[in-house]
């Protein structure tokens, strides 16, 4: 308990100095983390050291980054607590001093212990001793209230500065979230005001975030990862830190329940464990991963209706997109959910490695499950409501990447949207609206059921920058075109339809669509991202198949490198011995 004398004589300014010192430590730790990540770890990755010894070394080196990060987060929490303490103690001391001043103005003397001594004679302004005694009681109540305020603040600060061995905790990020949460409550943070009202689009969010003090950004990342981790426009490193905290905290929460898990919680624990394991294995193989989004509990309308719980959302990048010369955003299609997300991660990994063969600078490949994908090929995939909801989210994410790139001094990075199956429909929805186009340089789609536009030129980036693949035996373009293809009503026909052909929707792999059709070597609907030789290890790369190689050339922007040998190989370009085909010749 704080005493009257302690509060009266406290040197509150020393708390301000302590807060500033801790704030400086946070900045230094942040610099140390950046140096460790950008210079040391990247240097090790750049050496392409492989094998069991390399994996063991990365298993030792990666936790050091986490320890630096946790130290910075704890430092931010301590700085915030000290700042809150300084304000609360200062307010209590002002209240006490005001009461003491009033007492002295009424001829009352305040003792070292807070007792009040009366004058020998009744002051002229009072009609009776009883009146003066009432004034004294009121002032003593004010002083007691000030001491009570200081004691409450002292108890709060003591609880926040309990000094847990966070770095040695089994789940340090989970403990960090608790500490940061307590610090933000002391500071009066309103989680409903993150970001502030009126700050909605990625550009505004980026500006607001940039202007926050370093320790406030850390506090928000650690205390409210579910909000910060999905804020489009902030740096990828900050989103990654927030989502890593969220992943560990959710795993800790579920593991603590032991055998008392609901059916959905068992499912969630299993898939989050698999996600965490996949991230760990890729990183130990030398990959630089960024967890840019994670939500395993939020449900949209379709998910609430089926009663199975959230399908989950996740975004993972191989390589930092903020500083990448060439970035791809892979959008998966029907049946994709958090349970099977490691498959999408593997496709992004293969794209990253294949594009790296051609890229003149750093590459980032992102697996984006930021929308609720259709669950069933028959009951869900034919309908457009999933694309209606997913398209704007993809736009927001890409806009956020552009803002983060600009903030990192990389405003002209080359970006490609890569879609599979229904994911191509989501890309089409994001790109087809004039005034709100998808801010990418190229679009690459595979096995597309349609993009809701008639021609490639309707996607706003020029038909020459829209690429497609349709593998032998892939039924989705023909099955999906009635629901998602764009209307095409002009021109004559031949073969089965010798006269003017009937109205029929176009898909990207049709010649009539007007885009760039690339060669493939796979078969069926899911072989577009295969390696040249399947080695059974999703965490290593054995070289690209022809289909994957063609996509890699698009992602790396080889068409602009003045070397025609690197250009993607087009199908249906009227070369020697090749007959141009129309959609009905392909299917009838």
Coordinates of C-alpha atoms in Angstrom, one line a residue:
X1 CA 0.0 0.0 0.0
X2 CA 1.2 3.5 -0.9
X3 CA 1.5 5.8 2.2
X4 CA 0.7 9.5 2.4
X5 CA 4.4 10.4 2.7
X6 CA 5.4 8.2 -0.2
X7 CA 2.9 9.8 -2.5
X8 CA 3.7 13.3 -1.3
X9 CA 7.4 12.9 -1.7
X10 CA 7.5 10.7 -4.8
X11 CA 9.7 11.9 -7.7
X12 CA 7.3 11.1 -10.5
X13 CA 9.6 12.5 -13.1
X14 CA 11.9 9.5 -12.7
X15 CA 9.1 7.3 -14.0
X16 CA 9.1 9.4 -17.1
X17 CA 12.8 8.9 -17.5
X18 CA 12.4 5.2 -17.0
X19 CA 9.7 5.0 -19.6
X20 CA 11.8 6.8 -22.2
X21 CA 14.8 4.5 -21.4
X22 CA 12.7 1.4 -22.0
X23 CA 11.2 3.0 -25.2
X24 CA 14.8 3.4 -26.5
X25 CA 15.5 -0.2 -25.6
X26 CA 12.6 -1.3 -27.7
X27 CA 13.9 0.6 -30.7
X28 CA 17.4 -1.0 -30.2
X29 CA 15.9 -4.5 -30.0
X30 CA 13.8 -3.8 -33.1
X31 CA 17.0 -2.8 -34.9
X32 CA 18.7 -5.9 -33.6
X33 CA 15.8 -8.1 -34.8
X34 CA 16.0 -6.5 -38.3
X35 CA 19.7 -7.0 -38.5
X36 CA 19.5 -10.6 -37.4
X37 CA 16.7 -11.3 -40.0
X38 CA 18.0 -9.2 -42.9
X39 CA 21.7 -9.8 -42.6
X40 CA 22.5 -12.9 -40.6
X41 CA 19.6 -15.3 -41.4
X42 CA 19.3 -14.1 -45.0
X43 CA 23.0 -14.6 -45.4
X44 CA 22.7 -18.2 -44.2
X45 CA 19.7 -18.7 -46.6
X46 CA 21.5 -17.1 -49.5
X47 CA 24.4 -19.6 -49.0
X48 CA 22.0 -22.4 -50.1
X49 CA 23.4 -24.6 -47.3
X50 CA 21.4 -27.9 -47.4
X51 CA 21.3 -31.2 -45.6
X52 CA 20.8 -32.4 -42.0
X53 CA 23.5 -30.1 -40.6
X54 CA 21.9 -27.1 -42.3
X55 CA 18.5 -28.0 -40.9
X56 CA 19.9 -28.5 -37.4
X57 CA 21.7 -25.1 -37.6
X58 CA 18.4 -23.4 -38.6
X59 CA 16.6 -25.1 -35.8
X60 CA 19.1 -23.4 -33.5
X61 CA 19.2 -20.0 -35.2
X62 CA 15.4 -19.4 -35.7
X63 CA 14.5 -19.4 -32.0
X64 CA 17.1 -16.6 -31.4
X65 CA 14.9 -14.4 -33.7
X66 CA 11.9 -15.3 -31.6
X67 CA 13.8 -14.4 -28.3
X68 CA 14.8 -11.0 -29.7
X69 CA 11.2 -10.4 -30.8
X70 CA 9.7 -11.4 -27.5
X71 CA 12.3 -9.2 -25.7
X72 CA 11.2 -6.3 -27.8
X73 CA 7.5 -7.1 -27.1
X74 CA 8.1 -7.3 -23.3
X75 CA 10.1 -4.1 -23.4
X76 CA 7.2 -2.4 -25.2
X77 CA 4.8 -3.7 -22.5
X78 CA 7.1 -2.5 -19.7
X79 CA 7.5 0.9 -21.4
X80 CA 3.7 1.2 -21.7
X81 CA 3.2 0.2 -18.0
X82 CA 5.7 2.8 -16.8
X83 CA 4.1 5.4 -19.0
X84 CA 0.7 4.5 -17.5
X85 CA 2.1 4.5 -14.0
X86 CA 3.7 7.9 -14.5
X87 CA 0.3 9.4 -15.6
X88 CA -1.7 7.8 -12.8
X89 CA 0.8 8.5 -10.0
X90 CA 1.1 12.1 -11.3
X91 CA -2.7 12.5 -11.2
X92 CA -2.9 11.1 -7.7
X93 CA 0.0 13.3 -6.5
X94 CA -1.7 16.4 -8.0
X95 CA -4.9 15.5 -6.2
X96 CA -3.1 15.1 -2.9
X97 CA -1.2 18.4 -3.3
X98 CA -4.3 20.3 -4.2
X99 CA -6.0 19.0 -1.0
X100 CA -2.9 20.0 1.0
X101 CA -2.9 23.4 -0.5
X102 CA -6.6 23.9 0.3
X103 CA -5.9 22.8 3.9
X104 CA -3.1 25.3 4.3
X105 CA -5.4 28.0 2.8
X106 CA -7.8 27.3 5.5
X107 CA -5.3 27.6 8.4
X108 CA -5.0 23.8 8.7
X109 CA -1.6 22.2 9.0
X110 CA -1.0 18.8 7.4
X111 CA 1.4 16.5 9.2
X112 CA 4.0 14.0 7.6
X113 CA 1.5 11.2 8.0
X114 CA -1.5 13.1 6.6
X115 CA -3.0 14.1 9.9
X116 CA -4.6 17.6 10.1
X117 CA -3.8 20.0 13.0
X118 CA -6.1 22.8 13.8
X119 CA -5.1 26.4 14.6
X120 CA -5.1 27.7 18.2
X121 CA -7.9 30.2 17.4
X122 CA -10.9 29.9 15.1
X123 CA -10.2 31.7 11.8
X124 CA -12.4 34.8 11.3
X125 CA -14.0 33.3 8.1
X126 CA -15.7 30.5 10.1
X127 CA -18.7 30.9 12.3
X128 CA -17.9 27.8 14.4
X129 CA -15.4 25.1 15.1
X130 CA -17.9 22.6 13.7
X131 CA -17.8 24.3 10.3
X132 CA -14.0 24.2 10.2
X133 CA -14.0 20.5 11.3
X134 CA -16.3 19.7 8.4
X135 CA -13.9 21.4 6.0
X136 CA -11.0 19.4 7.5
X137 CA -13.0 16.1 7.1
X138 CA -13.7 16.9 3.5
X139 CA -10.0 17.6 2.8
X140 CA -8.8 14.6 4.6
X141 CA -11.2 12.5 2.5
X142 CA -9.7 14.1 -0.6
X143 CA -6.2 13.1 0.6
X144 CA -7.3 9.6 1.4
X145 CA -8.8 9.3 -2.0
X146 CA -5.6 10.4 -3.7
X147 CA -3.6 7.8 -1.7
X148 CA -6.2 5.2 -2.6
X149 CA -5.8 6.1 -6.3
X150 CA -2.0 5.7 -6.0
X151 CA -2.3 2.4 -4.2
X152 CA -4.6 1.1 -6.9
X153 CA -2.2 2.2 -9.6
X154 CA 0.7 0.6 -7.7
X155 CA -1.1 -2.7 -7.5
X156 CA -1.9 -2.6 -11.2
X157 CA 1.7 -1.8 -12.0
X158 CA 3.0 -4.5 -9.7
X159 CA 0.8 -7.1 -11.4
X160 CA 1.9 -6.0 -14.8
X161 CA 5.6 -6.0 -13.8
X162 CA 5.4 -9.4 -12.2
X163 CA 8.6 -10.3 -13.9
X164 CA 7.7 -13.7 -15.4
X165 CA 10.5 -15.6 -17.2
X166 CA 8.8 -15.1 -20.5
X167 CA 11.8 -16.0 -22.6
X168 CA 12.0 -19.4 -20.8
X169 CA 8.3 -20.0 -21.0
X170 CA 7.1 -23.0 -23.0
X171 CA 4.9 -20.7 -25.2
X172 CA 6.6 -17.3 -25.0
X173 CA 4.4 -15.6 -27.6
X174 CA 1.2 -16.7 -25.8
X175 CA 2.6 -15.3 -22.5
X176 CA 3.6 -12.1 -24.3
X177 CA 0.0 -11.6 -25.5
X178 CA -1.2 -11.8 -22.0
X179 CA 1.4 -9.3 -20.7
X180 CA 0.7 -6.9 -23.6
X181 CA -3.0 -7.2 -23.1
X182 CA -2.6 -6.1 -19.4
X183 CA -0.4 -3.2 -20.4
X184 CA -2.9 -2.0 -23.0
X185 CA -5.7 -2.1 -20.5
X186 CA -3.7 0.0 -18.1
X187 CA -3.0 2.4 -20.9
X188 CA -6.7 2.7 -21.8
X189 CA -6.4 1.2 -25.3
X190 CA -9.8 0.5 -26.9
X191 CA -9.5 -2.6 -29.1
X192 CA -12.6 -1.4 -31.0
X193 CA -10.6 1.6 -32.1
X194 CA -7.9 -0.4 -33.9
X195 CA -7.6 1.0 -36.5
X196 CA -9.3 4.3 -35.5
X197 CA -12.7 5.0 -36.9
X198 CA -12.5 6.5 -40.3
X199 CA -9.2 4.8 -41.1
X200 CA -10.4 2.1 -43.4
X201 CA -8.5 1.7 -46.7
X202 CA -5.0 0.3 -46.9
X203 CA -3.5 3.7 -47.7
X204 CA -5.0 5.3 -44.6
X205 CA -4.0 2.3 -42.4
X206 CA -0.4 2.5 -43.7
X207 CA -0.1 6.2 -42.8
X208 CA -1.7 5.7 -39.4
X209 CA 0.5 2.7 -38.5
X210 CA 3.7 4.5 -39.7
X211 CA 3.1 7.4 -37.4
X212 CA 2.6 5.3 -34.2
X213 CA 5.6 5.1 -31.8
X214 CA 7.5 1.8 -32.0
X215 CA 6.3 0.5 -28.6
X216 CA 2.7 1.2 -29.4
X217 CA 3.0 -0.9 -32.6
X218 CA 4.5 -3.7 -30.6
X219 CA 1.8 -3.5 -28.0
X220 CA -1.0 -3.7 -30.6
X221 CA 0.7 -6.6 -32.5
X222 CA 1.1 -8.5 -29.2
X223 CA -2.1 -7.7 -27.5
X224 CA -4.5 -7.7 -30.5
X225 CA -3.0 -10.0 -33.1
X226 CA -6.4 -10.9 -34.4
X227 CA -6.8 -7.3 -35.6
X228 CA -3.3 -6.3 -36.6
X229 CA -2.6 -9.5 -38.4
X230 CA -5.4 -8.7 -41.0
X231 CA -4.7 -5.0 -41.4
X232 CA -4.0 -4.5 -45.1
X233 CA -1.4 -1.8 -45.6
X234 CA 1.0 -2.4 -42.7
X235 CA 4.4 -4.0 -43.3
X236 CA 4.5 -7.8 -43.8
X237 CA 7.0 -8.2 -40.9
X238 CA 4.5 -6.7 -38.5
X239 CA 1.6 -8.8 -39.9
X240 CA 3.8 -11.8 -39.5
X241 CA 4.6 -11.0 -35.9
X242 CA 1.0 -10.6 -35.0
X243 CA -0.2 -13.8 -36.7
X244 CA 2.6 -15.8 -35.1
X245 CA 1.4 -14.7 -31.8
X246 CA -2.1 -15.6 -32.7
X247 CA -1.2 -19.0 -33.9
X248 CA 0.8 -19.9 -30.7
X249 CA -1.9 -18.4 -28.4
X250 CA -4.7 -20.4 -30.1
X251 CA -2.6 -23.6 -29.9
X252 CA -1.9 -22.9 -26.3
X253 CA -5.6 -22.3 -25.5
X254 CA -6.6 -25.6 -27.2
X255 CA -3.8 -27.7 -25.7
X256 CA -4.7 -26.4 -22.2
X257 CA -8.2 -28.0 -22.5
X258 CA -6.8 -31.5 -22.7
X259 CA -9.6 -34.0 -23.4
X260 CA -12.4 -31.4 -23.0
X261 CA -12.4 -30.3 -26.6
X262 CA -15.5 -29.9 -28.7
X263 CA -15.6 -31.6 -32.2
X264 CA -14.7 -28.3 -33.8
X265 CA -11.9 -27.6 -31.4
X266 CA -10.3 -31.0 -32.1
X267 CA -10.5 -30.2 -35.8
X268 CA -9.0 -26.7 -35.1
X269 CA -6.1 -28.1 -33.0
X270 CA -5.3 -30.7 -35.6
X271 CA -5.1 -28.2 -38.5
X272 CA -3.3 -25.5 -36.7
X273 CA -0.7 -28.1 -35.5
X274 CA -0.2 -29.1 -39.1
X275 CA 0.1 -25.5 -40.2
X276 CA 2.7 -24.8 -37.5
X277 CA 4.6 -27.9 -38.4
X278 CA 4.7 -27.0 -42.1
X279 CA 5.9 -23.5 -41.3
X280 CA 8.6 -24.9 -39.0
X281 CA 9.8 -27.5 -41.6
X282 CA 10.0 -25.0 -44.5
X283 CA 11.9 -22.6 -42.3
X284 CA 14.4 -25.2 -41.2
X285 CA 14.9 -26.0 -44.9
X286 CA 16.0 -22.4 -45.2
X287 CA 12.8 -20.7 -46.4
X288 CA 11.9 -17.2 -45.2
X289 CA 8.2 -17.4 -44.3
X290 CA 5.7 -14.7 -43.4
X291 CA 2.3 -15.6 -41.8
X292 CA 0.3 -12.7 -43.2
X293 CA -3.1 -13.8 -42.1
X294 CA -4.7 -16.4 -39.7
X295 CA -8.2 -16.9 -38.5
X296 CA -9.5 -20.3 -37.6
X297 CA -12.8 -19.2 -35.9
X298 CA -14.6 -16.5 -37.8
X299 CA -17.5 -17.8 -39.9
X300 CA -19.4 -16.4 -42.9
X301 CA -23.0 -17.1 -43.8
X302 CA -22.3 -20.4 -45.7
X303 CA -20.1 -21.7 -42.9
X304 CA -22.7 -20.9 -40.2
X305 CA -25.3 -22.7 -42.3
X306 CA -23.4 -26.0 -42.7
X307 CA -22.8 -26.3 -39.0
X308 CA -19.2 -27.6 -39.3
X309 CA -17.6 -24.4 -37.9
X310 CA -15.1 -22.1 -39.6
X311 CA -13.2 -23.4 -42.7
X312 CA -10.5 -21.0 -41.6
X313 CA -8.4 -18.4 -43.4
X314 CA -4.7 -18.2 -43.8
X315 CA -2.1 -16.3 -45.8
X316 CA 1.5 -17.4 -46.1
X317 CA 4.3 -15.8 -48.1
X318 CA 7.6 -17.4 -49.1
X319 CA 9.9 -14.4 -49.1
X320 CA 9.1 -10.9 -48.0
X321 CA 6.7 -9.3 -50.5
X322 CA 7.5 -5.8 -49.4
X323 CA 11.0 -6.0 -50.8
X324 CA 10.5 -8.5 -53.6
X325 CA 11.2 -7.7 -57.2
X326 CA 8.6 -10.2 -58.3
X327 CA 5.6 -11.3 -56.2
X328 CA 2.9 -13.8 -56.9
X329 CA -0.4 -14.2 -55.1
X330 CA -1.9 -17.7 -55.5
X331 CA -5.7 -18.0 -55.0
X332 CA -6.9 -21.6 -54.5
X333 CA -10.4 -22.8 -55.5
X334 CA -13.2 -25.1 -54.5
X335 CA -12.8 -27.3 -51.3
X336 CA -9.8 -25.3 -50.1
X337 CA -9.8 -24.6 -46.3
X338 CA -7.4 -24.3 -43.5
X339 CA -7.3 -28.1 -43.0
X340 CA -5.7 -28.6 -46.4
X341 CA -3.8 -25.3 -46.6
X342 CA -0.4 -26.9 -46.5
X343 CA -1.2 -28.1 -50.1
X344 CA -1.6 -24.4 -51.2
X345 CA 1.6 -23.6 -49.3
X346 CA 3.4 -26.2 -51.3
X347 CA 2.2 -24.8 -54.6
X348 CA 3.4 -21.3 -53.5
X349 CA 6.7 -22.8 -52.5
X350 CA 7.1 -24.5 -55.9
X351 CA 6.2 -21.2 -57.6
X352 CA 8.8 -19.4 -55.4
X353 CA 11.5 -21.8 -56.3
X354 CA 10.7 -21.9 -60.0
X355 CA 10.4 -18.2 -60.4
X356 CA 13.7 -17.8 -58.7
X357 CA 15.3 -19.5 -61.7
X358 CA 14.4 -16.5 -63.9
X359 CA 14.0 -13.6 -61.5
X360 CA 16.6 -10.8 -61.5
X361 CA 15.8 -10.0 -57.9
X362 CA 14.1 -11.3 -54.8
X363 CA 10.9 -13.4 -55.2
X364 CA 7.9 -13.6 -52.9
X365 CA 5.2 -16.2 -53.5
X366 CA 2.0 -16.0 -51.5
X367 CA -0.7 -18.6 -50.8
X368 CA -3.8 -16.5 -50.2
X369 CA -6.8 -18.2 -48.5
X370 CA -8.3 -14.9 -47.5
X371 CA -11.8 -15.9 -48.5
X372 CA -14.4 -18.6 -47.9
X373 CA -13.9 -21.0 -50.8
X374 CA -16.8 -23.2 -52.0
X375 CA -17.0 -26.5 -50.1
X376 CA -18.6 -28.7 -52.7
X377 CA -18.1 -28.9 -56.5
X378 CA -21.8 -29.5 -57.2
X379 CA -23.6 -27.7 -54.4
X380 CA -21.4 -24.6 -54.1
X381 CA -18.9 -24.1 -57.0
X382 CA -21.5 -23.2 -59.7
X383 CA -22.6 -20.1 -57.8
X384 CA -21.0 -16.7 -57.7
X385 CA -21.6 -15.7 -54.1
X386 CA -18.2 -16.9 -53.0
X387 CA -16.5 -14.8 -55.6
X388 CA -18.7 -11.8 -54.8
X389 CA -17.4 -11.9 -51.2
X390 CA -13.8 -12.9 -52.1
X391 CA -13.1 -10.5 -54.9
X392 CA -13.1 -7.3 -52.7
X393 CA -11.0 -9.1 -50.1
X394 CA -8.4 -9.9 -52.7
X395 CA -8.4 -6.3 -53.9
X396 CA -7.9 -5.1 -50.3
X397 CA -5.0 -7.5 -49.8
X398 CA -3.2 -6.6 -53.0
X399 CA -3.8 -2.9 -52.3
X400 CA -2.3 -3.4 -48.9
X401 CA 0.8 -5.2 -50.4
X402 CA 1.2 -2.2 -52.7
X403 CA 1.2 0.2 -49.8
X404 CA 3.6 -1.9 -47.8
X405 CA 5.9 -2.1 -50.9
X406 CA 5.8 1.7 -51.2
X407 CA 6.6 2.0 -47.6
X408 CA 9.7 -0.2 -48.1
X409 CA 10.9 1.8 -51.0
X410 CA 9.7 -0.7 -53.6
X411 CA 6.7 1.1 -55.3
X412 CA 7.1 -0.6 -58.7
X413 CA 7.4 -4.2 -57.8
X414 CA 6.1 -6.7 -60.4
X415 CA 3.0 -8.6 -59.2
X416 CA 1.1 -11.5 -60.6
X417 CA -2.2 -12.9 -59.5
X418 CA -2.2 -16.7 -59.9
X419 CA -5.5 -18.6 -59.7
X420 CA -6.7 -22.2 -59.8
X421 CA -10.2 -23.3 -60.5
X422 CA -12.7 -21.2 -58.6
X423 CA -9.8 -19.0 -57.4
X424 CA -9.7 -17.7 -61.0
X425 CA -13.3 -16.6 -60.7
X426 CA -12.4 -14.7 -57.5
X427 CA -9.5 -13.0 -59.4
X428 CA -11.9 -12.1 -62.2
X429 CA -14.3 -10.5 -59.8
X430 CA -11.5 -8.5 -58.3
X431 CA -10.2 -7.3 -61.6
X432 CA -13.3 -6.7 -63.8
X433 CA -14.7 -3.5 -62.2
X434 CA -13.5 -0.2 -63.8
X435 CA -12.4 2.2 -61.1
X436 CA -11.6 -0.7 -58.7
X437 CA -9.2 -2.9 -60.6
X438 CA -6.9 -5.5 -59.1
X439 CA -3.5 -3.8 -58.9
X440 CA -1.4 -6.5 -60.5
X441 CA 0.8 -6.5 -63.6
X442 CA -0.1 -10.0 -64.8
X443 CA -2.8 -12.6 -64.3
X444 CA -2.1 -16.3 -64.6
X445 CA -5.0 -18.7 -64.4
X446 CA -5.1 -22.5 -64.6
X447 CA -8.1 -24.8 -65.0
X448 CA -10.4 -21.8 -65.0
X449 CA -14.2 -22.2 -65.0
X450 CA -14.5 -18.6 -66.1
X451 CA -13.7 -15.1 -64.9
X452 CA -17.1 -13.4 -65.4
X453 CA -15.7 -11.4 -68.4
X454 CA -16.0 -12.0 -72.1
X455 CA -12.5 -11.2 -73.1
X456 CA -9.1 -10.9 -71.5
X457 CA -9.1 -7.1 -72.2
X458 CA -12.0 -6.7 -69.8
X459 CA -9.7 -7.4 -66.8
X460 CA -8.0 -4.0 -67.1
X461 CA -4.4 -4.9 -67.5
X462 CA -4.3 -5.6 -71.3
X463 CA -5.0 -8.9 -73.0
X464 CA -1.3 -9.5 -73.4
X465 CA -0.8 -9.7 -69.7
X466 CA -3.5 -12.4 -69.1
X467 CA -2.2 -15.9 -69.3
X468 CA -4.1 -19.2 -69.0
X469 CA -3.4 -23.0 -68.9
X470 CA -5.8 -25.8 -69.6
X471 CA -4.3 -29.3 -69.2
X472 CA -5.4 -32.4 -71.1
X473 CA -8.3 -34.0 -69.3
X474 CA -9.2 -31.0 -67.1
X475 CA -13.0 -30.9 -67.1
X476 CA -13.5 -27.7 -65.2
X477 CA -13.3 -25.2 -68.0
X478 CA -16.1 -26.9 -69.9
X479 CA -18.2 -27.7 -66.8
X480 CA -17.8 -24.3 -65.2
X481 CA -18.3 -22.0 -68.2
X482 CA -22.1 -21.9 -68.0
X483 CA -21.9 -20.4 -64.5
X484 CA -18.8 -18.3 -64.6
X485 CA -17.8 -17.8 -68.2
X486 CA -18.3 -14.5 -70.0
X487 CA -20.9 -14.1 -72.7
X488 CA -19.6 -14.3 -76.3
X489 CA -22.1 -13.8 -79.0
X490 CA -20.3 -12.9 -82.3
X491 CA -18.6 -14.8 -85.0
X492 CA -19.3 -17.9 -87.1
X493 CA -18.6 -21.6 -86.5
X494 CA -17.4 -24.7 -88.1
X495 CA -17.3 -28.4 -87.5
X496 CA -20.2 -29.4 -85.2
X497 CA -21.7 -25.9 -85.6
X498 CA -21.2 -25.0 -89.3
X499 CA -23.4 -21.9 -89.2
X500 CA -23.3 -19.0 -86.7
X501 CA -22.5 -20.7 -83.5
X502 CA -24.9 -20.4 -80.5
X503 CA -24.3 -18.1 -77.7
X504 CA -21.9 -19.7 -75.2
X505 CA -19.8 -18.3 -72.4
X506 CA -16.0 -18.0 -72.8
X507 CA -13.3 -19.0 -70.4
X508 CA -9.7 -17.9 -70.4
X509 CA -8.3 -21.0 -72.2
X510 CA -10.6 -20.3 -75.2
X511 CA -8.9 -18.7 -78.2
X512 CA -11.8 -16.3 -78.4
X513 CA -11.0 -15.0 -74.9
X514 CA -8.0 -13.2 -76.4
X515 CA -5.4 -13.9 -73.7
X516 CA -2.1 -15.7 -73.8
X517 CA -2.6 -19.5 -73.7
X518 CA 0.4 -21.3 -72.3
X519 CA 1.5 -24.9 -72.9
X520 CA 1.1 -27.5 -70.2
X521 CA 2.4 -31.0 -69.6
X522 CA 0.2 -32.3 -66.9
X523 CA -3.1 -34.1 -67.0
X524 CA -6.3 -33.4 -65.2
X525 CA -7.2 -30.5 -62.9
X526 CA -4.5 -30.4 -60.3
X527 CA -1.1 -31.0 -62.0
X528 CA -0.3 -27.4 -62.9
X529 CA 2.2 -26.9 -60.0
X530 CA 4.0 -30.3 -60.0
X531 CA 7.7 -30.6 -59.8
X532 CA 9.6 -32.1 -62.7
X533 CA 10.2 -35.3 -60.6
X534 CA 8.0 -36.0 -57.6
X535 CA 10.4 -36.8 -54.8
X536 CA 7.7 -37.2 -52.1
X537 CA 9.2 -34.4 -50.0
X538 CA 7.0 -31.2 -50.2
X539 CA 9.8 -29.2 -48.4
X540 CA 12.4 -29.6 -51.2
X541 CA 12.3 -28.6 -54.9
X542 CA 13.3 -31.0 -57.7
X543 CA 12.8 -28.6 -60.6
X544 CA 9.7 -27.4 -62.4
X545 CA 7.4 -29.3 -64.7
X546 CA 6.7 -27.6 -68.0
X547 CA 3.4 -26.2 -66.7
X548 CA 5.1 -24.8 -63.6
X549 CA 8.0 -23.5 -65.6
X550 CA 5.7 -21.5 -67.8
X551 CA 4.0 -19.8 -64.8
X552 CA 7.4 -19.1 -63.3
X553 CA 8.4 -17.1 -66.5
X554 CA 5.2 -15.0 -66.2
X555 CA 5.9 -14.3 -62.5
X556 CA 9.5 -13.3 -63.2
X557 CA 8.4 -11.0 -66.0
X558 CA 10.7 -12.7 -68.5
X559 CA 8.8 -11.1 -71.4
X560 CA 10.4 -7.8 -70.5
X561 CA 14.1 -9.0 -70.2
X562 CA 14.9 -8.8 -73.9
X563 CA 15.8 -12.5 -74.0
X564 CA 13.3 -14.3 -76.2
X565 CA 14.6 -17.6 -75.0
X566 CA 13.1 -16.9 -71.6
X567 CA 9.6 -16.0 -72.9
X568 CA 6.7 -18.2 -72.0
X569 CA 5.7 -20.6 -74.7
X570 CA 2.3 -19.9 -76.1
X571 CA -0.3 -22.5 -77.3
X572 CA -2.5 -21.6 -80.2
X573 CA -0.3 -18.9 -81.6
X574 CA -0.6 -20.1 -85.2
X575 CA 2.9 -21.6 -85.4
X576 CA 4.0 -24.1 -88.0
X577 CA 1.7 -27.1 -88.2
X578 CA -0.7 -25.8 -85.6
X579 CA -4.3 -25.3 -86.3
X580 CA -6.2 -22.6 -84.4
X581 CA -9.1 -24.0 -82.5
X582 CA -12.3 -22.6 -81.1
X583 CA -14.0 -23.8 -78.0
X584 CA -16.4 -26.2 -79.7
X585 CA -13.6 -27.9 -81.5
X586 CA -12.0 -28.7 -78.2
X587 CA -15.0 -30.2 -76.7
X588 CA -17.0 -31.7 -79.6

